[in-house]
Short mmCIF file of C-alpha atoms in Angstrom, two decimals:
data_model
loop_
_atom_site.label_atom_id
_atom_site.label_comp_id
_atom_site.label_asym_id
_atom_site.label_seq_id
_atom_site.Cartn_x
_atom_site.Cartn_y
_atom_site.Cartn_z
CA MET N 358 7.92 27.71 12.53
CA PRO N 359 4.45 29.12 11.33
CA THR N 360 1.54 27.17 10.21
CA THR N 361 -0.67 28.03 7.60
CA GLN N 362 -4.29 26.83 7.29
CA PRO N 363 -4.70 24.69 4.41
CA THR N 364 -6.96 26.50 1.61
CA SER N 365 -9.65 24.63 -0.42
CA ALA N 366 -8.65 23.82 -3.86
CA SER N 367 -10.85 24.29 -6.69
CA ALA N 368 -11.85 21.62 -8.70
CA SER N 369 -10.04 22.56 -11.94
CA THR N 370 -6.77 22.53 -9.42
CA GLN N 371 -7.67 19.10 -7.95
CA GLN N 372 -8.05 17.65 -11.50
CA ALA N 373 -4.90 19.35 -12.69
CA PHE N 374 -3.18 17.83 -9.77
CA ARG N 375 -4.43 14.29 -10.68
CA ASP N 376 -3.53 14.96 -14.19
CA ALA N 377 0.07 15.58 -12.85
CA MET N 378 0.36 13.01 -10.50
CA ALA N 379 -0.76 10.34 -13.26
CA THR N 380 2.71 11.37 -15.00
CA ILE N 381 4.43 9.56 -12.23
CA ALA N 382 5.02 5.85 -12.21
CA SER N 383 4.42 4.62 -8.86
CA PRO N 384 5.05 1.11 -7.40
CA VAL N 385 1.96 -1.07 -6.41
CA ALA N 386 1.45 -3.31 -3.53
CA VAL N 387 -1.25 -4.83 -1.39
CA VAL N 388 -1.33 -3.50 2.22
CA THR N 389 -2.72 -6.10 4.70
CA ALA N 390 -3.94 -6.68 8.16
CA MET N 391 -5.87 -9.24 10.28
CA ASP N 392 -8.94 -8.42 12.09
CA GLY N 393 -8.95 -11.12 14.47
CA PRO N 394 -9.22 -14.29 12.02
CA ARG N 395 -10.35 -12.40 9.11
CA PRO N 396 -7.92 -10.76 6.47
CA HIS N 397 -8.06 -7.28 5.22
CA GLY N 398 -6.28 -5.60 2.41
CA THR N 399 -6.15 -2.69 -0.32
CA THR N 400 -4.18 -1.82 -3.28
CA VAL N 401 -1.71 1.15 -2.67
CA SER N 402 0.63 3.10 -4.92
CA ALA N 403 1.82 5.75 -2.25
CA PHE N 404 4.45 3.90 -0.32
CA ALA N 405 8.04 3.95 -0.09
CA SER N 406 11.38 2.85 1.44
CA LEU N 407 11.84 5.56 4.36
CA SER N 408 14.89 4.27 6.18
CA LEU N 409 18.16 1.47 6.10
CA THR N 410 18.94 2.33 9.92
CA PRO N 411 16.68 1.01 11.36
CA PRO N 412 14.57 -0.46 8.50
CA MET N 413 11.42 1.61 7.78
CA VAL N 414 8.73 2.12 5.36
CA LEU N 415 5.97 4.76 5.15
CA VAL N 416 2.30 3.97 3.40
CA SER N 417 -0.45 6.16 2.84
CA LEU N 418 -4.06 5.71 3.32
CA ASP N 419 -7.18 7.31 3.21
CA ASN N 420 -8.48 8.58 6.36
CA GLY N 421 -12.00 6.61 6.07
CA SER N 422 -10.45 3.49 5.08
CA HIS N 423 -11.57 0.25 7.01
CA LEU N 424 -8.04 -1.37 6.78
CA LEU N 425 -6.52 2.23 8.48
CA ALA N 426 -8.88 1.71 11.39
CA ILE N 427 -7.52 -2.43 11.68
CA ILE N 428 -3.91 -1.13 11.50
CA ARG N 429 -4.61 1.58 14.27
CA ARG N 430 -6.34 -1.10 16.59
CA THR N 431 -3.44 -3.67 15.85
CA GLY N 432 -0.25 -1.90 15.11
CA ARG N 433 0.88 -4.03 12.43
CA LEU N 434 0.85 -4.34 8.53
CA GLY N 435 1.99 -6.44 5.77
CA LEU N 436 3.14 -4.96 2.37
CA ASN N 437 2.86 -7.24 -0.29
CA ILE N 438 4.70 -5.65 -3.27
CA LEU N 439 3.26 -6.86 -6.50
CA GLY N 440 4.78 -8.34 -9.52
CA THR N 441 3.18 -7.52 -13.21
CA HIS N 442 1.97 -11.00 -13.17
CA GLN N 443 -0.41 -9.54 -10.22
CA ALA N 444 -2.43 -7.05 -12.00
CA GLY N 445 -5.64 -8.57 -11.45
CA LEU N 446 -4.88 -9.15 -7.79
CA ALA N 447 -4.22 -5.11 -7.77
CA ALA N 448 -7.62 -4.56 -9.36
CA VAL N 449 -9.32 -6.85 -6.74
CA PHE N 450 -7.91 -5.09 -3.86
CA ALA N 451 -8.67 -1.69 -5.48
CA ARG N 452 -12.25 -1.85 -5.29
CA SER N 453 -14.40 -1.14 -1.88
CA GLY N 454 -15.91 -4.05 0.32
CA GLN N 455 -14.78 -6.35 3.02
CA ASP N 456 -15.09 -9.38 0.69
CA LYS N 457 -11.79 -8.80 -1.26
CA PHE N 458 -10.15 -12.04 0.36
CA ASP N 459 -12.99 -14.39 -0.65
CA ASP N 460 -11.33 -15.77 -3.79
CA VAL N 461 -7.91 -15.06 -3.08
CA ILE N 462 -5.17 -17.48 -2.02
CA TRP N 463 -3.38 -15.89 1.14
CA SER N 464 -0.92 -17.49 4.07
CA PRO N 465 -0.15 -16.26 7.12
CA SER N 466 3.23 -14.93 7.70
CA ALA N 467 4.31 -13.06 10.87
CA ASN N 468 0.36 -13.35 11.68
CA LEU N 469 -0.19 -10.87 8.64
CA PRO N 470 -1.92 -12.17 5.11
CA ARG N 471 0.96 -12.74 2.60
CA LEU N 472 -0.11 -13.19 -1.02
CA PRO N 473 2.13 -15.62 -2.70
CA GLY N 474 4.24 -14.76 -5.82
CA SER N 475 4.76 -11.13 -5.02
CA ALA N 476 7.74 -9.53 -5.78
CA ALA N 477 8.61 -8.86 -2.28
CA TRP N 478 6.91 -8.97 1.17
CA ILE N 479 7.63 -6.66 4.23
CA ALA N 480 6.19 -7.04 7.51
CA ALA N 481 6.02 -3.81 9.93
CA GLU N 482 4.94 -2.51 12.91
CA VAL N 483 3.57 1.30 12.91
CA ASP N 484 5.54 3.81 15.05
CA GLU N 485 3.68 6.70 13.90
CA TYR N 486 0.53 8.20 12.07
CA VAL N 487 1.01 11.52 10.50
CA THR N 488 -2.57 12.60 9.18
CA SER N 489 -2.60 15.41 6.60
CA GLY N 490 -5.37 16.00 4.18
CA ASP N 491 -7.46 13.23 3.36
CA HIS N 492 -4.80 10.71 4.16
CA THR N 493 -2.72 9.14 7.01
CA VAL N 494 0.87 8.27 6.60
CA LEU N 495 1.99 5.29 8.31
CA LEU N 496 5.73 5.22 9.48
CA ALA N 497 6.69 1.57 10.17
CA HIS N 498 9.64 -0.18 11.38
CA VAL N 499 10.39 -3.38 9.41
CA ILE N 500 10.19 -6.64 11.33
CA THR N 501 10.71 -9.03 8.23
CA ALA N 502 11.42 -8.40 4.85
CA GLU N 503 11.82 -11.07 1.91
CA SER N 504 12.38 -10.90 -1.98
CA GLY N 505 9.97 -13.08 -3.81
CA GLU N 506 11.01 -16.52 -5.37
CA GLU N 507 10.26 -15.12 -8.89
CA ALA N 508 12.37 -12.76 -10.71
CA SER N 509 9.22 -10.51 -11.47
CA LYS N 510 9.02 -7.25 -13.03
CA PRO N 511 7.60 -4.78 -10.75
CA LEU N 512 3.78 -3.79 -11.20
CA THR N 513 3.38 0.35 -11.38
CA TYR N 514 0.69 2.41 -11.96
CA HIS N 515 0.97 5.07 -14.68
CA GLN N 516 -1.14 7.22 -16.62
CA ARG N 517 -4.20 5.60 -14.86
CA SER N 518 -3.26 1.97 -16.03
CA PHE N 519 -1.01 -0.87 -14.69
CA GLY N 520 2.25 -1.59 -16.08
CA THR N 521 5.94 -2.33 -15.56
CA HIS N 522 9.29 -0.76 -15.56
CA THR N 523 11.69 -1.55 -18.49
CA PRO N 524 15.28 -0.99 -18.32
CA LEU N 525 16.66 1.59 -20.97
CA ALA N 526 19.12 0.12 -23.18
CA ALA N 527 22.91 0.55 -22.23
#
């Protein structure tokens, strides 16, 4: 299969792409990992179920992410899928810095940082790293998955703000 070199997009194309992608409602999660005794995490909206047999997820992280470097060393990640009541947590973990867990309650689960009250929890081990553009896609097999105790509506990101999905009337 022939390969082509990616071309550099103009600023207007990049902005048009950002605007187009803002029209898509994306689920929101906090990806976590342990660096020795210290928890780390970041908010993502680029994750999805990949396979049922075997159970796998994919997560996309910025190539310059400190969290990506930790996951490359440990080979493991936690995926805290957020509910609408956790929009504040999504904002905390979306900012830069290594002190995101300073005022956040968490507990270890499968030796990974788990945020209480999340709509769902997944612990996974990375099988493959696929680098493309400015991000790396992690293909990971699920070692544990649990739905949250609360019946929470999912937190989504749409038109550059947090919200939720509302089912259509029948």
